[in-house]
Coordinates of N, CA and C in Angstrom, one line a residue:
M1 N 32.1 -120.6 -25.8 CA 31.0 -121.2 -25.2 C 31.2 -121.2 -23.8
Q2 N 31.9 -121.7 -23.2 CA 32.3 -122.0 -21.9 C 32.1 -120.4 -21.1
V3 N 32.5 -119.4 -21.7 CA 32.4 -118.0 -20.9 C 30.7 -117.7 -20.8
K4 N 30.0 -117.9 -21.9 CA 28.8 -117.7 -22.2 C 27.9 -118.7 -20.9
L5 N 28.3 -119.7 -20.9 CA 27.6 -120.8 -19.8 C 28.0 -120.4 -18.5
L6 N 29.5 -120.0 -18.3 CA 29.7 -119.6 -17.0 C 29.1 -118.2 -16.5
A7 N 28.9 -117.2 -17.4 CA 28.1 -116.3 -17.4 C 26.6 -116.5 -17.0
L8 N 26.2 -117.3 -17.8 CA 24.5 -117.8 -17.4 C 24.7 -118.4 -16.2
C9 N 25.4 -119.1 -15.9 CA 25.5 -119.8 -14.4 C 25.4 -118.6 -13.2
F10 N 26.4 -117.8 -13.5 CA 26.3 -116.7 -12.4 C 25.2 -115.8 -12.5
L11 N 24.4 -115.5 -13.3 CA 23.6 -114.8 -13.6 C 22.4 -115.3 -12.8
L12 N 22.3 -117.0 -13.0 CA 21.1 -117.8 -12.4 C 21.3 -117.7 -10.9
A13 N 22.6 -117.8 -10.7 CA 23.0 -118.0 -9.3 C 22.6 -116.6 -8.6
V14 N 23.0 -115.4 -8.9 CA 22.7 -114.2 -8.6 C 21.3 -113.9 -8.4
A15 N 20.4 -114.2 -9.5 CA 18.9 -114.2 -9.3 C 18.6 -115.2 -8.2
S16 N 18.9 -116.3 -8.2 CA 18.1 -117.2 -7.0 C 18.6 -116.6 -5.7
L17 N 19.8 -116.0 -5.5 CA 20.3 -115.4 -4.2 C 19.3 -114.1 -4.0
A18 N 19.2 -113.1 -4.8 CA 18.2 -112.5 -4.9 C 16.9 -112.6 -4.2
S19 N 16.3 -113.4 -5.1 CA 15.1 -113.9 -4.6 C 15.0 -114.7 -3.6
G20 N 15.8 -115.6 -3.1 CA 15.9 -116.2 -1.9 C 16.0 -115.6 -0.5
C21 N 16.8 -114.3 -0.6 CA 17.0 -113.6 0.4 C 16.1 -112.2 0.8
G22 N 15.0 -112.4 -0.5 CA 14.1 -111.5 -0.2 C 14.5 -110.2 -1.1
L23 N 15.5 -110.3 -1.6 CA 16.3 -109.0 -2.0 C 15.2 -108.2 -3.1
A24 N 15.0 -109.2 -4.0 CA 13.8 -108.4 -5.2 C 12.7 -108.0 -4.6
K25 N 11.9 -108.6 -3.5 CA 10.8 -108.2 -2.9 C 11.0 -107.0 -2.3
N26 N 12.4 -106.7 -1.5 CA 12.4 -105.7 -0.7 C 12.7 -104.5 -1.6
L27 N 13.2 -104.4 -2.8 CA 13.7 -103.4 -3.5 C 12.4 -103.0 -4.5
T28 N 11.5 -103.9 -4.5 CA 10.4 -103.6 -5.5 C 9.1 -103.5 -4.9
G29 N 9.0 -104.2 -3.9 CA 7.7 -104.4 -3.3 C 7.0 -103.4 -2.4
Q30 N 6.3 -103.6 -1.4 CA 5.6 -102.5 -0.6 C 6.3 -101.7 0.2
N31 N 7.6 -102.1 0.5 CA 8.4 -101.4 1.2 C 9.2 -100.3 0.5
A32 N 9.3 -100.2 -0.8 CA 10.3 -99.6 -1.7 C 9.3 -98.7 -3.0
G33 N 9.8 -97.8 -3.1 CA 9.2 -97.1 -4.4 C 10.0 -96.1 -5.0
T34 N 9.5 -95.5 -6.2 CA 10.0 -94.4 -6.8 C 9.2 -93.2 -6.4
V35 N 9.9 -92.2 -6.5 CA 9.2 -90.8 -6.2 C 9.1 -90.1 -7.7
S36 N 8.4 -88.9 -7.8 CA 8.2 -88.5 -9.0 C 9.1 -87.1 -9.2
E37 N 9.7 -86.6 -7.8 CA 10.8 -85.6 -8.0 C 11.3 -85.8 -6.7
L38 N 12.6 -85.0 -6.8 CA 13.6 -85.0 -5.7 C 12.8 -84.2 -4.5
W39 N 13.0 -84.7 -3.1 CA 12.2 -84.2 -1.9 C 12.9 -82.9 -1.7
S40 N 11.8 -82.1 -1.2 CA 12.1 -80.6 -0.9 C 13.3 -80.4 0.0
D41 N 13.8 -81.5 0.7 CA 14.8 -81.3 1.6 C 16.4 -81.4 1.0
V42 N 16.2 -81.7 -0.2 CA 17.3 -82.2 -0.6 C 17.9 -81.3 -1.9
P43 N 18.9 -80.7 -1.7 CA 19.2 -79.5 -2.8 C 19.2 -80.3 -4.0
T44 N 18.8 -79.5 -4.9 CA 18.8 -79.7 -6.4 C 20.1 -79.6 -7.1
L45 N 20.6 -80.7 -7.8 CA 21.8 -80.5 -8.3 C 21.6 -80.0 -9.7
D46 N 22.6 -79.0 -10.0 CA 22.3 -78.1 -11.2 C 22.8 -78.9 -12.2
G47 N 21.9 -78.7 -13.2 CA 21.8 -79.5 -14.8 C 21.9 -81.0 -14.8
A48 N 21.2 -81.4 -13.6 CA 20.7 -82.9 -13.6 C 19.3 -82.8 -14.3
T49 N 19.0 -84.1 -15.0 CA 17.7 -84.2 -15.3 C 17.3 -85.7 -14.9
K50 N 16.0 -85.8 -14.6 CA 15.4 -86.9 -14.0 C 15.5 -87.9 -15.2
A51 N 15.8 -89.1 -14.6 CA 16.2 -90.2 -15.4 C 15.2 -91.4 -15.4
N52 N 14.7 -92.3 -15.8 CA 14.2 -93.4 -15.8 C 15.1 -94.8 -15.8
I53 N 15.8 -94.9 -14.8 CA 16.8 -96.1 -14.7 C 16.7 -96.9 -13.9
D54 N 16.6 -98.4 -13.9 CA 16.6 -99.1 -13.0 C 17.7 -99.1 -12.2
I55 N 17.3 -99.4 -10.9 CA 18.8 -99.6 -9.8 C 19.5 -100.8 -10.3
P56 N 20.8 -100.5 -10.6 CA 21.7 -101.7 -11.0 C 21.9 -102.6 -9.9
L57 N 22.3 -103.8 -10.2 CA 22.3 -105.0 -9.2 C 23.5 -104.7 -8.2
P58 N 24.5 -104.2 -8.3 CA 25.4 -103.9 -7.4 C 24.9 -102.8 -6.3
L59 N 24.3 -102.1 -6.7 CA 23.7 -100.7 -6.0 C 22.5 -101.4 -5.3
Q60 N 21.7 -102.4 -5.6 CA 20.7 -102.9 -5.1 C 21.2 -103.8 -3.7
L61 N 22.6 -104.3 -4.0 CA 23.2 -105.2 -3.1 C 23.5 -104.2 -2.0
I62 N 24.1 -103.0 -2.3 CA 24.5 -102.0 -1.3 C 23.3 -101.6 -0.4
I63 N 22.2 -101.4 -1.0 CA 21.1 -100.9 -0.3 C 20.4 -102.2 0.6
Q64 N 20.5 -103.3 0.1 CA 20.0 -104.3 0.9 C 21.0 -104.5 2.2
G65 N 22.2 -104.5 2.1 CA 23.3 -104.6 2.8 C 23.1 -103.5 4.0
F66 N 22.8 -102.1 3.5 CA 22.5 -101.1 4.4 C 21.5 -101.5 5.5
I67 N 20.3 -101.9 4.7 CA 19.2 -102.2 5.7 C 19.2 -103.1 6.5
Q68 N 19.9 -104.4 6.1 CA 20.1 -105.3 7.0 C 21.0 -105.1 8.1
A69 N 22.2 -104.2 7.9 CA 23.1 -103.7 8.8 C 22.4 -102.9 10.0
A70 N 21.7 -102.1 9.2 CA 20.8 -101.2 10.3 C 19.8 -101.9 11.1
N71 N 19.2 -102.8 10.4 CA 18.1 -103.4 11.5 C 18.8 -104.5 12.4
A72 N 20.0 -104.9 12.1 CA 20.6 -106.2 12.9 C 21.4 -105.4 14.0
D73 N 21.5 -104.0 13.9 CA 22.4 -103.5 15.0 C 21.5 -103.3 16.3
K74 N 21.8 -104.0 17.4 CA 21.1 -104.2 18.5 C 21.3 -102.8 19.2
S75 N 22.2 -102.1 19.0 CA 22.3 -100.8 19.7 C 21.5 -99.8 19.2
N76 N 21.2 -99.8 18.0 CA 20.4 -99.0 17.2 C 18.9 -99.1 17.8
T77 N 18.3 -97.9 18.1 CA 17.0 -97.7 18.5 C 16.0 -97.5 17.5
T78 N 16.4 -97.5 16.1 CA 15.5 -97.4 15.2 C 15.3 -98.6 14.2
K79 N 14.3 -98.7 13.4 CA 14.3 -99.9 12.4 C 13.9 -99.1 11.0
L80 N 14.6 -99.4 10.1 CA 14.2 -99.1 8.7 C 13.0 -99.6 8.3
D81 N 12.2 -98.8 8.0 CA 10.7 -99.2 7.5 C 10.4 -99.4 6.0
K82 N 10.8 -98.5 5.3 CA 10.8 -98.5 4.0 C 11.9 -97.4 3.3
F83 N 11.9 -97.4 2.0 CA 12.9 -96.5 1.2 C 12.2 -96.1 0.1
D84 N 12.5 -95.0 -0.5 CA 12.1 -94.6 -1.9 C 13.6 -94.0 -2.6
F85 N 13.5 -94.1 -4.0 CA 14.5 -93.6 -4.5 C 14.2 -92.7 -6.1
I86 N 15.3 -92.1 -6.4 CA 14.9 -91.4 -7.4 C 16.1 -91.1 -8.5
A87 N 16.3 -91.1 -9.6 CA 17.4 -91.3 -10.5 C 17.6 -90.0 -11.5
F88 N 18.8 -89.5 -11.4 CA 19.2 -88.3 -12.2 C 20.3 -88.6 -13.2
Q89 N 20.3 -87.7 -14.3 CA 21.8 -87.9 -15.1 C 22.3 -86.4 -15.3
T90 N 23.6 -86.4 -15.3 CA 24.3 -85.2 -15.1 C 25.5 -85.3 -16.0
D91 N 26.1 -84.2 -16.4 CA 27.4 -84.3 -17.2 C 28.5 -84.0 -16.1
M92 N 28.2 -83.8 -14.8 CA 29.1 -83.8 -13.8 C 29.9 -85.1 -13.6
T93 N 31.0 -85.1 -13.2 CA 31.9 -86.4 -12.6 C 31.2 -86.6 -11.4
P94 N 31.5 -88.0 -11.0 CA 30.9 -88.3 -9.4 C 31.5 -87.4 -8.2
Q95 N 32.8 -86.9 -8.7 CA 33.5 -86.1 -7.6 C 32.9 -84.7 -7.6
Q96 N 32.7 -84.4 -8.4 CA 31.8 -82.8 -8.7 C 30.6 -83.0 -7.9
V97 N 30.0 -84.2 -8.1 CA 28.6 -84.5 -7.4 C 29.0 -84.5 -5.8
G98 N 29.7 -85.2 -5.6 CA 30.2 -85.3 -4.2 C 30.6 -83.9 -3.4
E99 N 31.4 -83.0 -4.4 CA 31.9 -81.6 -4.0 C 30.7 -80.9 -3.7
F100 N 29.4 -81.1 -4.5 CA 28.3 -80.2 -4.5 C 27.5 -80.5 -3.1
Y101 N 27.4 -81.8 -2.7 CA 26.5 -81.9 -1.6 C 27.7 -82.2 -0.4
T102 N 27.9 -81.0 0.0 CA 29.0 -80.6 1.3 C 28.0 -80.9 2.5
L103 N 28.9 -81.2 3.6 CA 28.0 -81.2 4.8 C 27.6 -80.2 5.4
D104 N 28.1 -78.8 5.0 CA 27.6 -77.5 5.4 C 26.1 -77.4 4.3
K105 N 26.2 -77.8 3.3 CA 25.0 -77.5 2.3 C 24.1 -78.5 3.0
M106 N 24.1 -79.3 3.2 CA 23.1 -80.6 3.6 C 22.6 -80.1 5.1
K107 N 23.6 -79.8 6.0 CA 23.0 -79.2 7.2 C 22.3 -78.0 7.0
A108 N 22.4 -76.9 6.3 CA 21.4 -76.0 6.0 C 20.1 -76.3 5.4
A109 N 20.1 -77.7 4.9 CA 18.9 -78.0 4.5 C 18.0 -79.0 5.2
G110 N 18.5 -79.0 6.6 CA 18.1 -79.9 7.6 C 18.6 -81.2 8.0
W111 N 19.6 -81.4 7.2 CA 20.1 -82.9 7.6 C 21.2 -82.7 8.8
N112 N 20.7 -83.1 9.9 CA 21.1 -82.7 11.3 C 21.9 -83.7 12.0
A113 N 22.1 -85.2 11.6 CA 22.6 -86.0 12.1 C 24.2 -85.9 12.0
E114 N 24.9 -85.9 13.2 CA 26.2 -85.6 13.6 C 27.0 -86.7 13.0
D115 N 26.6 -87.9 13.1 CA 27.5 -89.2 12.8 C 27.5 -89.5 11.7
M116 N 26.9 -88.7 10.5 CA 27.0 -89.1 9.0 C 28.4 -88.7 8.3
P117 N 28.9 -89.5 7.5 CA 30.0 -89.0 7.0 C 30.0 -88.1 6.0
G118 N 28.9 -87.5 5.1 CA 28.9 -86.9 4.1 C 29.4 -87.7 2.7
C119 N 30.2 -87.1 2.0 CA 30.5 -87.9 0.7 C 32.1 -88.2 0.6
A120 N 32.2 -89.4 -0.1 CA 33.4 -90.0 -0.2 C 33.6 -90.0 -1.8
T121 N 34.4 -89.5 -2.3 CA 34.6 -89.3 -3.9 C 36.0 -89.1 -4.1
G122 N 36.6 -89.3 -5.2 CA 38.0 -88.7 -5.5 C 38.5 -89.3 -6.2
A123 N 39.9 -89.2 -6.4 CA 40.9 -89.7 -7.5 C 41.5 -91.2 -7.1
D124 N 41.4 -92.1 -8.3 CA 42.2 -93.1 -7.8 C 43.7 -92.9 -7.6
T125 N 44.5 -94.0 -7.3 CA 45.8 -93.9 -6.9 C 46.7 -93.3 -8.5
S126 N 46.3 -93.4 -9.6 CA 46.8 -92.9 -10.7 C 46.7 -91.5 -10.9
G127 N 45.6 -90.8 -10.2 CA 45.1 -89.5 -10.3 C 44.0 -89.6 -11.1
A128 N 43.4 -90.2 -11.8 CA 42.1 -90.4 -12.5 C 41.3 -90.1 -11.7
A129 N 40.0 -89.6 -12.4 CA 38.9 -89.2 -11.5 C 38.2 -90.7 -11.2
S130 N 37.4 -90.6 -9.9 CA 37.0 -91.6 -9.7 C 35.4 -92.1 -10.5
A131 N 35.2 -92.9 -10.5 CA 34.0 -93.5 -11.5 C 32.8 -93.7 -10.8
A132 N 33.0 -93.5 -9.3 CA 31.8 -93.4 -8.5 C 32.1 -92.8 -7.2
G133 N 31.0 -92.7 -6.5 CA 31.0 -92.1 -5.1 C 29.9 -92.5 -4.3
F134 N 30.1 -92.0 -3.0 CA 28.8 -92.3 -2.1 C 28.8 -91.5 -0.9
C135 N 27.5 -90.9 -0.7 CA 27.2 -89.9 0.2 C 26.2 -90.2 1.2
V136 N 26.4 -90.1 2.6 CA 25.3 -90.5 3.3 C 25.0 -89.5 4.4
F137 N 23.8 -89.0 4.2 CA 23.4 -88.0 5.4 C 22.4 -88.5 6.1
G138 N 21.9 -87.9 7.2 CA 20.8 -88.2 8.2 C 20.3 -87.1 9.0
K139 N 18.9 -87.4 9.3 CA 18.3 -86.4 10.3 C 17.5 -87.0 11.1
T140 N 17.1 -86.4 12.2 CA 16.0 -86.9 13.1 C 15.0 -85.9 13.1
G141 N 13.8 -86.4 13.2 CA 12.6 -85.4 13.0 C 11.6 -85.8 14.5
D142 N 10.6 -85.5 14.4 CA 9.6 -85.5 15.3 C 9.1 -86.6 15.6
G143 N 8.8 -87.2 17.0 CA 8.2 -88.6 17.1 C 9.0 -89.7 16.9
G144 N 10.2 -89.3 16.9 CA 11.4 -90.5 16.9 C 11.7 -91.0 15.5
K145 N 11.3 -90.3 14.5 CA 11.3 -90.6 13.2 C 13.1 -90.2 12.6
S146 N 13.3 -91.1 12.0 CA 14.7 -90.8 11.6 C 14.9 -91.2 10.0
T147 N 15.5 -90.2 9.4 CA 15.6 -90.4 8.0 C 17.2 -90.4 7.6
A148 N 17.5 -91.5 6.7 CA 18.8 -91.3 6.1 C 18.6 -91.1 4.6
L149 N 19.7 -90.5 4.0 CA 19.8 -90.2 2.6 C 21.0 -90.9 2.0
M150 N 21.2 -91.7 1.3 CA 22.2 -91.9 0.4 C 22.1 -91.5 -1.1
I151 N 23.5 -91.1 -1.5 CA 23.3 -90.3 -3.0 C 24.8 -91.1 -3.6
I152 N 24.3 -91.8 -4.6 CA 25.4 -92.4 -5.0 C 25.4 -92.2 -6.6
P153 N 26.8 -91.4 -6.9 CA 27.0 -91.1 -8.3 C 27.7 -92.0 -8.8
F154 N 27.6 -92.5 -10.0 CA 28.5 -93.4 -10.9 C 28.8 -93.1 -12.1
K155 N 29.7 -93.1 -13.1 CA 29.9 -92.7 -14.3 C 29.6 -94.0 -15.2
D156 N 28.7 -93.5 -16.1 CA 28.1 -94.5 -16.9 C 28.8 -94.2 -18.4
D157 N 29.9 -95.1 -18.5 CA 30.5 -95.0 -19.9 C 30.0 -95.2 -21.2
N158 N 29.0 -95.9 -21.1 CA 28.2 -96.2 -22.3 C 27.5 -94.9 -22.7
Q159 N 26.8 -94.1 -21.9 CA 26.2 -93.0 -22.2 C 26.9 -91.5 -22.0
K160 N 28.4 -91.7 -21.4 CA 29.5 -91.0 -21.0 C 28.6 -89.5 -20.2
Q161 N 27.7 -90.2 -19.2 CA 27.1 -89.3 -18.2 C 27.2 -90.0 -17.0
T162 N 27.1 -89.2 -15.9 CA 26.9 -89.6 -14.4 C 25.5 -90.0 -14.0
Q163 N 25.2 -91.2 -13.9 CA 23.8 -91.6 -13.1 C 24.0 -91.1 -11.5
V164 N 23.0 -90.5 -11.1 CA 22.9 -90.2 -9.5 C 21.7 -90.6 -9.1
F165 N 22.0 -91.7 -7.9 CA 20.9 -92.4 -7.6 C 20.5 -91.5 -6.0
F166 N 19.4 -91.3 -5.9 CA 19.0 -90.7 -4.3 C 18.1 -91.8 -3.8
V167 N 18.5 -92.2 -2.7 CA 17.9 -93.1 -2.1 C 17.4 -92.8 -0.5
R168 N 16.1 -92.7 -0.3 CA 15.8 -92.2 1.0 C 15.3 -93.4 1.8
F169 N 15.6 -93.3 3.1 CA 15.3 -94.4 4.0 C 14.5 -93.8 5.2
E170 N 13.4 -94.1 5.6 CA 12.7 -93.8 6.8 C 12.7 -94.9 7.9
A171 N 13.0 -94.4 9.0 CA 13.3 -95.4 10.2 C 12.2 -94.6 11.4
T172 N 11.8 -95.7 12.3 CA 11.2 -95.4 13.5 C 11.4 -96.1 14.6
E173 N 11.4 -95.7 15.7 CA 11.6 -96.0 17.0 C 11.4 -97.6 17.2
K174 N 12.0 -98.6 17.5 CA 11.9 -99.9 17.6 C 11.2 -100.1 18.8
K175 N 10.2 -101.1 18.9 CA 9.3 -101.3 20.0 C 9.5 -102.5 20.6

């Protein structure tokens, strides 16, 4: 009983925090949306199928933190205006997804930002495959428009598949 009460209090606190800081609005409101297909400048992951999956709360928090950090950086000359996302499922591991999206492959697709790290996935200290990964790529376009792409694969143990979220951020010059 105490565990259920504690879990309920935790969920209520997270929901209050999310609504109070504008997280829920920013992730589902005017500045966010889903797209029906993967963008033409992002290589298609072989064998992946589009999935109708809600963004999990930990990923929502990562996205919100990314937006806030990018917009708070005084040295940054751009402002993140909006983002879109799409989800896929695959039999690949998160590490295999990270190995698919290499810097060279993404550069060939037009992702030209030199300061982006690419993908970080791998094995844990025991040698077991990682249950998640994280990729970031960027590019600069005409008129000061900048685009950032986050690819976040993580293993869904319930469905025995890897869920891959593609989140695309659009930014414009600060005025």
